[in-house]
Coordinates of C-alpha atoms and ligand atoms in Angstrom, one line a residue:
M5 CA 25.9 -5.7 -24.3
T6 CA 23.2 -3.8 -26.2
S7 CA 20.9 -1.6 -24.1
A8 CA 18.1 -4.0 -24.9
E9 CA 20.1 -6.9 -23.5
E10 CA 21.0 -4.8 -20.5
F11 CA 17.3 -4.0 -19.9
G12 CA 16.4 -7.6 -20.3
N13 CA 18.9 -8.6 -17.6
R14 CA 17.7 -5.9 -15.2
L15 CA 14.1 -7.0 -15.8
A16 CA 15.1 -10.6 -15.0
Q17 CA 17.0 -9.5 -11.9
Y18 CA 13.9 -7.6 -10.8
A19 CA 11.6 -10.6 -11.4
K20 CA 13.9 -12.7 -9.4
L21 CA 13.8 -10.2 -6.5
L22 CA 9.9 -10.3 -6.6
V23 CA 9.9 -14.1 -6.5
H24 CA 12.6 -14.6 -3.9
T25 CA 12.5 -11.5 -1.6
G26 CA 8.9 -10.4 -2.4
V27 CA 6.7 -13.6 -2.2
N28 CA 9.6 -15.8 -1.1
L29 CA 8.2 -18.7 -3.0
P30 CA 9.4 -22.0 -1.5
Q31 CA 10.4 -25.1 -3.5
G32 CA 7.2 -26.7 -4.6
G33 CA 5.2 -23.5 -3.9
K34 CA 2.2 -22.3 -5.9
L35 CA 1.8 -18.8 -7.2
L36 CA -1.1 -16.7 -8.5
V37 CA 0.0 -13.6 -10.4
N38 CA -2.5 -10.6 -10.9
A39 CA -1.2 -8.2 -13.5
P40 CA -2.3 -5.6 -16.1
L41 CA -2.0 -6.7 -19.7
E42 CA 0.9 -4.3 -20.2
A43 CA 2.9 -6.2 -17.6
A44 CA 3.3 -9.3 -19.8
P45 CA 7.1 -8.9 -20.3
L46 CA 7.7 -8.7 -16.6
V47 CA 5.2 -11.5 -15.8
R48 CA 7.0 -13.8 -18.3
E49 CA 10.2 -13.3 -16.3
V50 CA 8.4 -13.9 -13.1
I51 CA 7.0 -17.2 -14.3
R52 CA 10.5 -18.2 -15.4
A53 CA 12.0 -17.2 -12.0
A54 CA 9.3 -19.0 -10.2
Y55 CA 9.7 -22.3 -12.0
R56 CA 13.5 -21.9 -11.7
A57 CA 12.9 -21.6 -7.9
G58 CA 11.0 -24.9 -8.0
A59 CA 7.4 -23.7 -8.2
L60 CA 4.8 -26.4 -8.6
D61 CA 2.3 -24.2 -10.5
V62 CA 2.1 -20.6 -11.6
R63 CA -1.3 -19.1 -12.6
V64 CA -1.7 -15.6 -14.2
N65 CA -4.7 -13.4 -14.2
Y66 CA -4.3 -10.5 -16.6
H67 CA -6.7 -7.6 -16.4
D68 CA -7.3 -4.5 -18.4
G69 CA -8.3 -1.1 -16.9
H70 CA -10.1 -0.3 -20.1
Q71 CA -12.7 -2.9 -19.2
A72 CA -13.8 -0.8 -16.2
L73 CA -13.7 2.3 -18.3
A74 CA -15.9 0.8 -21.0
L75 CA -18.4 -0.4 -18.3
C76 CA -18.6 3.0 -16.7
Q77 CA -19.0 4.8 -20.1
E78 CA -21.2 2.4 -22.0
G79 CA -22.8 0.0 -19.4
S80 CA -26.4 0.3 -18.3
A81 CA -27.3 1.0 -14.7
E82 CA -28.1 -2.8 -14.4
A83 CA -24.7 -3.7 -15.8
L84 CA -22.9 -1.3 -13.5
A85 CA -24.7 -2.9 -10.5
Y86 CA -24.2 -6.5 -11.6
L87 CA -21.4 -8.8 -10.5
P88 CA -21.9 -12.6 -10.8
G89 CA -21.8 -14.5 -7.5
W90 CA -18.8 -16.5 -8.6
A91 CA -16.7 -13.4 -9.5
A92 CA -14.3 -13.8 -6.5
L93 CA -14.4 -17.6 -6.4
E94 CA -11.2 -18.3 -8.1
A95 CA -9.3 -15.9 -5.9
E96 CA -10.9 -17.5 -2.8
K97 CA -10.1 -21.0 -3.9
A98 CA -6.5 -20.1 -4.7
L99 CA -6.1 -18.7 -1.2
E100 CA -7.6 -21.9 0.4
D101 CA -5.3 -24.0 -1.8
G102 CA -2.3 -22.1 -0.4
Y103 CA -1.3 -20.1 -3.5
A104 CA 1.0 -17.3 -2.8
R105 CA 0.0 -14.0 -4.5
L106 CA 1.9 -11.5 -6.6
S107 CA 0.1 -8.4 -7.7
V108 CA 1.7 -6.2 -10.3
V109 CA 0.5 -2.6 -10.5
G110 CA 1.0 -0.1 -13.2
E111 CA -2.4 1.1 -14.3
D112 CA -3.0 4.5 -15.8
P113 CA -3.8 6.6 -12.7
G114 CA -5.9 9.0 -14.7
L115 CA -7.9 6.4 -16.7
L116 CA -11.2 7.0 -14.9
A117 CA -10.7 10.8 -14.4
G118 CA -13.6 11.6 -16.9
V119 CA -16.1 9.2 -15.3
S120 CA -18.6 10.5 -12.7
P121 CA -17.3 9.8 -9.1
E122 CA -20.8 8.3 -8.2
K123 CA -20.4 5.6 -10.8
V124 CA -16.8 4.8 -9.9
A125 CA -17.6 4.8 -6.1
A126 CA -20.6 2.5 -6.5
R127 CA -18.7 0.1 -8.7
S128 CA -15.6 0.1 -6.4
K129 CA -17.9 -0.7 -3.5
L130 CA -19.6 -3.5 -5.3
V131 CA -16.2 -5.1 -6.2
A132 CA -14.9 -4.5 -2.7
Q133 CA -17.9 -6.3 -1.2
A134 CA -17.4 -9.3 -3.5
M135 CA -13.7 -9.4 -2.8
R136 CA -14.1 -9.0 0.9
P137 CA -13.2 -12.5 2.0
V138 CA -10.1 -12.3 -0.2
S139 CA -9.0 -8.9 1.1
E140 CA -9.6 -10.0 4.6
A141 CA -7.5 -13.1 4.2
L142 CA -4.7 -11.1 2.6
A143 CA -4.9 -8.4 5.3
G144 CA -4.5 -11.2 7.8
F145 CA -1.6 -12.7 5.8
A146 CA -3.2 -16.0 5.3
V147 CA -0.6 -16.6 2.6
N148 CA 2.6 -14.9 1.6
W149 CA 2.0 -12.1 -0.9
C150 CA 3.7 -9.2 -2.5
V151 CA 2.6 -6.1 -4.5
A152 CA 5.1 -4.7 -6.9
A153 CA 5.1 -2.3 -9.9
M154 CA 5.9 -2.2 -13.6
S155 CA 6.4 0.7 -15.8
T156 CA 3.7 1.3 -18.3
P157 CA 3.3 4.0 -20.9
A158 CA 0.2 5.6 -19.4
W159 CA 1.6 5.6 -15.9
A160 CA 5.0 6.8 -17.0
A161 CA 3.4 9.7 -18.9
R162 CA 1.9 10.9 -15.6
V163 CA 5.1 10.6 -13.6
F164 CA 7.3 12.1 -16.4
P165 CA 5.1 14.5 -18.3
G166 CA 6.5 16.0 -21.5
L167 CA 8.8 13.2 -22.4
A168 CA 8.5 10.9 -25.4
E169 CA 6.7 7.7 -24.5
A170 CA 9.8 5.4 -24.7
E171 CA 11.9 7.8 -22.7
A172 CA 9.2 8.2 -20.0
V173 CA 8.8 4.4 -19.7
A174 CA 12.6 4.0 -19.4
R175 CA 12.8 6.7 -16.8
L176 CA 10.0 5.1 -14.7
W177 CA 11.7 1.7 -15.0
D178 CA 14.9 3.3 -13.7
A179 CA 13.0 4.8 -10.8
I180 CA 11.4 1.5 -10.0
F181 CA 14.7 -0.4 -10.1
T182 CA 16.3 2.3 -7.9
V183 CA 13.7 2.4 -5.1
T184 CA 13.4 -1.4 -5.1
R185 CA 17.2 -1.7 -5.0
A186 CA 16.9 -4.0 -8.0
D187 CA 19.8 -2.0 -9.6
Q188 CA 22.2 -2.9 -6.9
P189 CA 24.8 -5.6 -7.5
D190 CA 23.1 -8.0 -5.1
P191 CA 19.5 -6.8 -4.6
V192 CA 18.6 -9.7 -2.2
A193 CA 21.6 -8.9 0.1
A194 CA 20.7 -5.2 -0.1
W195 CA 17.2 -6.0 1.0
N196 CA 18.4 -8.1 3.9
I197 CA 20.3 -5.1 5.3
H198 CA 17.3 -2.8 4.8
L199 CA 14.9 -5.3 6.4
A200 CA 17.1 -5.6 9.4
E201 CA 17.0 -1.9 10.0
L202 CA 13.2 -1.8 9.8
E203 CA 13.1 -4.8 12.2
R204 CA 15.3 -2.9 14.6
V205 CA 12.9 0.1 14.7
C206 CA 9.9 -2.1 15.0
A207 CA 11.4 -4.0 17.9
L208 CA 12.2 -0.8 19.8
L209 CA 8.7 0.7 19.2
N210 CA 7.1 -2.6 20.2
Q211 CA 9.0 -2.6 23.5
K212 CA 8.0 1.1 24.1
Q213 CA 4.2 0.5 23.7
Y214 CA 3.4 4.2 23.5
A215 CA -0.1 5.2 24.3
S216 CA -0.2 7.6 21.4
L217 CA 1.9 9.3 18.7
H218 CA 1.9 13.0 18.1
L219 CA 2.7 14.3 14.6
K220 CA 3.4 17.9 13.7
S221 CA 4.3 19.4 10.4
E222 CA 4.9 22.9 9.0
L223 CA 1.8 22.3 6.7
G224 CA -0.5 22.3 9.7
T225 CA -0.6 18.6 10.7
D226 CA -1.1 18.6 14.5
L227 CA -2.4 15.1 15.1
T228 CA -2.6 12.8 18.1
V229 CA -3.0 9.2 17.1
G230 CA -4.0 7.0 20.1
L231 CA -2.6 3.4 19.6
V232 CA -4.5 0.3 20.6
E233 CA -3.2 -1.6 23.7
H234 CA -0.8 -4.4 22.9
H235 CA -0.3 -3.0 19.4
I236 CA 2.4 -4.5 17.1
W237 CA 4.6 -2.4 14.8
Q238 CA 5.3 -4.1 11.6
G239 CA 7.5 -3.2 8.6
G240 CA 9.6 -4.8 5.9
A241 CA 9.1 -8.6 6.0
E242 CA 6.0 -10.3 7.4
T243 CA 5.6 -13.9 8.5
A244 CA 2.4 -15.2 6.9
R245 CA 0.1 -17.7 8.7
N246 CA 1.6 -20.4 6.5
G247 CA 5.0 -19.6 8.2
I248 CA 6.6 -18.1 5.1
R249 CA 8.3 -14.7 5.6
A250 CA 7.6 -12.4 2.6
V251 CA 7.9 -8.7 1.8
P252 CA 4.3 -7.6 1.0
N253 CA 5.3 -4.4 -0.7
L254 CA 8.3 -3.7 -3.0
P255 CA 9.4 -1.1 -2.3
T256 CA 8.7 -0.6 1.4
D257 CA 10.2 1.8 3.8
E258 CA 7.4 2.2 6.4
V259 CA 6.9 0.9 9.9
F260 CA 3.2 0.9 10.7
T261 CA 0.8 0.0 13.5
M262 CA -2.9 0.2 14.6
P263 CA -4.5 3.4 15.7
H264 CA -7.4 3.2 18.2
R265 CA -10.5 3.9 16.0
E266 CA -11.9 6.3 18.6
R267 CA -8.7 8.0 19.8
V268 CA -7.5 10.2 17.0
D269 CA -7.7 14.0 17.4
G270 CA -6.5 17.0 15.6
W271 CA -5.7 18.1 12.0
A272 CA -4.1 15.9 9.4
V273 CA -2.9 17.9 6.4
A274 CA -1.8 16.0 3.3
S275 CA 1.8 16.5 2.1
K276 CA 1.2 15.0 -1.3
P277 CA -1.8 14.7 -3.6
L278 CA -3.7 11.4 -3.3
S279 CA -4.4 9.5 -6.5
L280 CA -7.7 7.7 -5.9
R281 CA -10.0 5.9 -8.3
G282 CA -8.5 7.6 -11.3
Q283 CA -8.7 11.1 -9.8
L284 CA -6.2 13.3 -8.1
I285 CA -7.2 14.7 -4.7
E286 CA -5.1 17.7 -3.7
G287 CA -4.8 19.8 -0.6
I288 CA -6.5 17.4 1.8
R289 CA -7.1 18.8 5.3
V290 CA -9.1 16.6 7.7
R291 CA -9.9 17.3 11.4
F292 CA -10.5 14.2 13.5
E293 CA -12.4 14.2 16.7
R294 CA -12.6 11.1 18.9
G295 CA -11.4 9.1 15.9
R296 CA -13.8 10.4 13.3
A297 CA -13.2 12.7 10.4
V298 CA -15.5 15.6 11.3
E299 CA -14.2 18.3 8.9
V300 CA -13.1 17.3 5.4
Q301 CA -11.5 19.8 3.0
A302 CA -9.7 19.3 -0.3
A303 CA -8.6 21.8 -2.9
T304 CA -9.5 19.4 -5.7
G305 CA -11.5 16.2 -5.7
Q306 CA -13.4 16.9 -2.5
D307 CA -16.4 15.1 -3.9
T308 CA -14.4 11.9 -4.5
L309 CA -12.9 12.2 -1.0
Q310 CA -16.3 12.7 0.6
K311 CA -17.7 9.7 -1.2
L312 CA -14.8 7.6 0.0
L313 CA -15.5 8.7 3.6
D314 CA -19.2 7.9 3.2
T315 CA -18.5 4.3 2.0
D316 CA -19.4 2.9 5.4
E317 CA -19.1 3.5 9.1
G318 CA -15.4 2.8 9.3
A319 CA -14.3 4.8 6.2
A320 CA -14.1 8.0 8.2
Q321 CA -11.9 6.5 10.9
L322 CA -8.2 5.3 10.8
G323 CA -6.9 1.8 10.4
E324 CA -3.2 2.5 10.1
V325 CA -0.5 5.0 11.1
A326 CA 2.9 4.6 9.4
L327 CA 6.2 6.3 9.9
V328 CA 8.6 6.8 7.0
K329 CA 11.9 8.7 7.1
A330 CA 12.1 11.7 4.7
S331 CA 15.4 10.4 3.2
A332 CA 13.8 7.1 2.1
P333 CA 14.6 6.2 -1.6
V334 CA 11.2 7.1 -2.9
A335 CA 11.3 10.5 -1.2
Q336 CA 14.7 11.1 -2.7
T337 CA 13.4 10.8 -6.2
G338 CA 11.4 13.9 -5.6
R339 CA 8.6 12.5 -7.8
L340 CA 5.0 12.0 -7.2
F341 CA 4.2 8.5 -8.6
F342 CA 0.4 8.7 -8.5
N343 CA 0.5 5.3 -6.9
T344 CA 0.2 4.5 -3.2
L345 CA 2.7 1.6 -3.4
F346 CA 5.4 4.2 -4.1
D347 CA 4.0 7.5 -2.7
E348 CA 3.2 5.9 0.8
N349 CA 6.9 5.1 1.0
A350 CA 7.9 8.8 0.5
A351 CA 6.2 10.1 3.6
S352 CA 4.7 9.2 7.0
H353 CA 1.0 8.5 6.5
I354 CA -2.3 7.5 7.9
A355 CA -4.9 5.2 6.3
L356 CA -8.6 5.6 6.4
G357 CA -10.6 2.4 6.7
R358 CA -9.7 -1.2 7.5
C359 CA -6.9 -2.0 10.0
Y360 CA -4.4 -4.8 9.7
P361 CA -5.4 -7.5 12.3
T362 CA -1.8 -8.4 12.6
N363 CA -1.1 -5.0 14.2
V364 CA -2.5 -6.1 17.5
Q365 CA -2.0 -9.2 19.7
G366 CA -5.0 -11.5 19.3
G367 CA -6.3 -9.5 16.3
E368 CA -7.1 -12.6 14.3
D369 CA -10.3 -12.9 16.4
P370 CA -12.8 -10.3 15.0
E371 CA -14.4 -9.8 18.4
A372 CA -11.1 -9.2 20.1
L373 CA -10.0 -6.9 17.3
K374 CA -13.1 -4.7 17.6
A375 CA -12.8 -4.6 21.4
A376 CA -9.2 -3.5 21.1
G377 CA -10.1 -0.5 19.0
G378 CA -9.4 -1.9 15.5
N379 CA -11.3 -0.3 12.6
D380 CA -13.3 -2.2 10.0
S381 CA -14.3 -0.9 6.6
L382 CA -14.5 -1.9 2.9
I383 CA -11.8 0.6 2.1
H384 CA -8.2 1.1 3.1
V385 CA -6.7 4.3 1.7
D386 CA -3.3 5.6 2.7
W387 CA -2.6 9.3 2.5
M388 CA 0.7 11.1 3.1
I389 CA 1.1 13.7 5.8
G390 CA 4.9 13.5 6.5
T391 CA 7.3 16.1 5.3
P392 CA 11.1 16.7 5.7
Q393 CA 10.1 19.0 8.6
T394 CA 7.8 16.7 10.4
D395 CA 8.4 15.9 14.1
V396 CA 7.0 12.8 15.7
D397 CA 6.8 12.1 19.4
G398 CA 5.8 8.9 21.2
V399 CA 3.6 9.6 24.2
T400 CA 3.8 7.2 27.1
A401 CA 0.7 6.1 29.2
S402 CA 1.8 8.6 31.9
G403 CA 1.9 11.5 29.3
E404 CA 5.7 11.8 28.9
R405 CA 6.8 12.6 25.3
E406 CA 9.8 11.0 23.7
P407 CA 11.2 12.2 20.3
L408 CA 11.0 9.6 17.6
M409 CA 11.5 11.7 14.5
R410 CA 13.0 15.2 14.1
G411 CA 13.0 16.9 10.7
G412 CA 11.5 13.8 9.2
E413 CA 14.4 11.5 10.3
W414 CA 14.5 8.9 13.0
V415 CA 16.2 9.9 16.2
I416 CA 15.9 6.5 17.8
Ligands
LIG520 ZN1 1.2 2.2 4.9
LIG521 ZN1 -1.9 1.2 4.2

């Protein structure tokens, strides 16, 4: 086999994994794919795999990051503030019509680096507002969905600087295939084993119902995260409201649950830079008091971080806490991927902004969700605080501490 043929086979194997393990498209299912232009070779394989699995219909929406760049650089203030009322309609209708969703990511993480953070923040907010019904439906798993990645030249150049383009793209593909287990002889079987382990940890934590978690790292994280009552730990596969069990993120190594939006106290110190809106925010240190970020520091990108926190009321409060073992495949690559889908699976993390309603019993009712302590916001941004020296304790309602992680690894 030539190496081109070999690559073609691996790409097809990966596409099959996305359709079967990722969205878990049933016979007769409908699929909407969102992908950057550069993802066409992968998307073609996905379409093939979907029809082979008996899909009734496959729709593809290609987008181009350079469209946003051109708008930010050349657009008038009116153009930047304009979005037609029907912009989100297709996505809404597709959800109503039961279309599963596959989103392919691989954008250039530095594309908007030269644009003023005000413009990017204002535009991001406008788009987030328009897409709100869609993102809420997805956060509540109205349908089965999956986010996965594809290697693109601009992204690969960031992850593997200094290499020739083709070499960097190939190296990033190798990394994607490794961390998604797509390079294993039977990726679907490998995922079943991995998902069972995540399920075991979730079941144990769900039964424990800790009042809070305490995270401590050598970098200075010393954070108590109060959990909502009747919280639900999730991780790996998720059963959507249509009854289909899908894996929303490929790769995924996290188990996550819902912090109480008013019961987070202490310092959270980032263990990795955060790639946000085309910028890199490094050296983040945030102090929380009764749930709110009250002191915010960053070595670079502080402006962008502050704008994010100012988005709305809930943007300075937490919507997710997630635990990831330090030996997870993404962490083992030793790379920063400049993409949350990957980097959040390299370390335990917290997310500013919107919570996942599925992380608490009865959370599908917005009133009950709010009363339970769930957080609401236009944003949801994960940032990594875990390290190979992080200790995590579960704290019971009576104040007893039980070790969950030592040196970044599970001890349960
Ligand atoms: Zn997460
Ligand atoms: Zn998250």
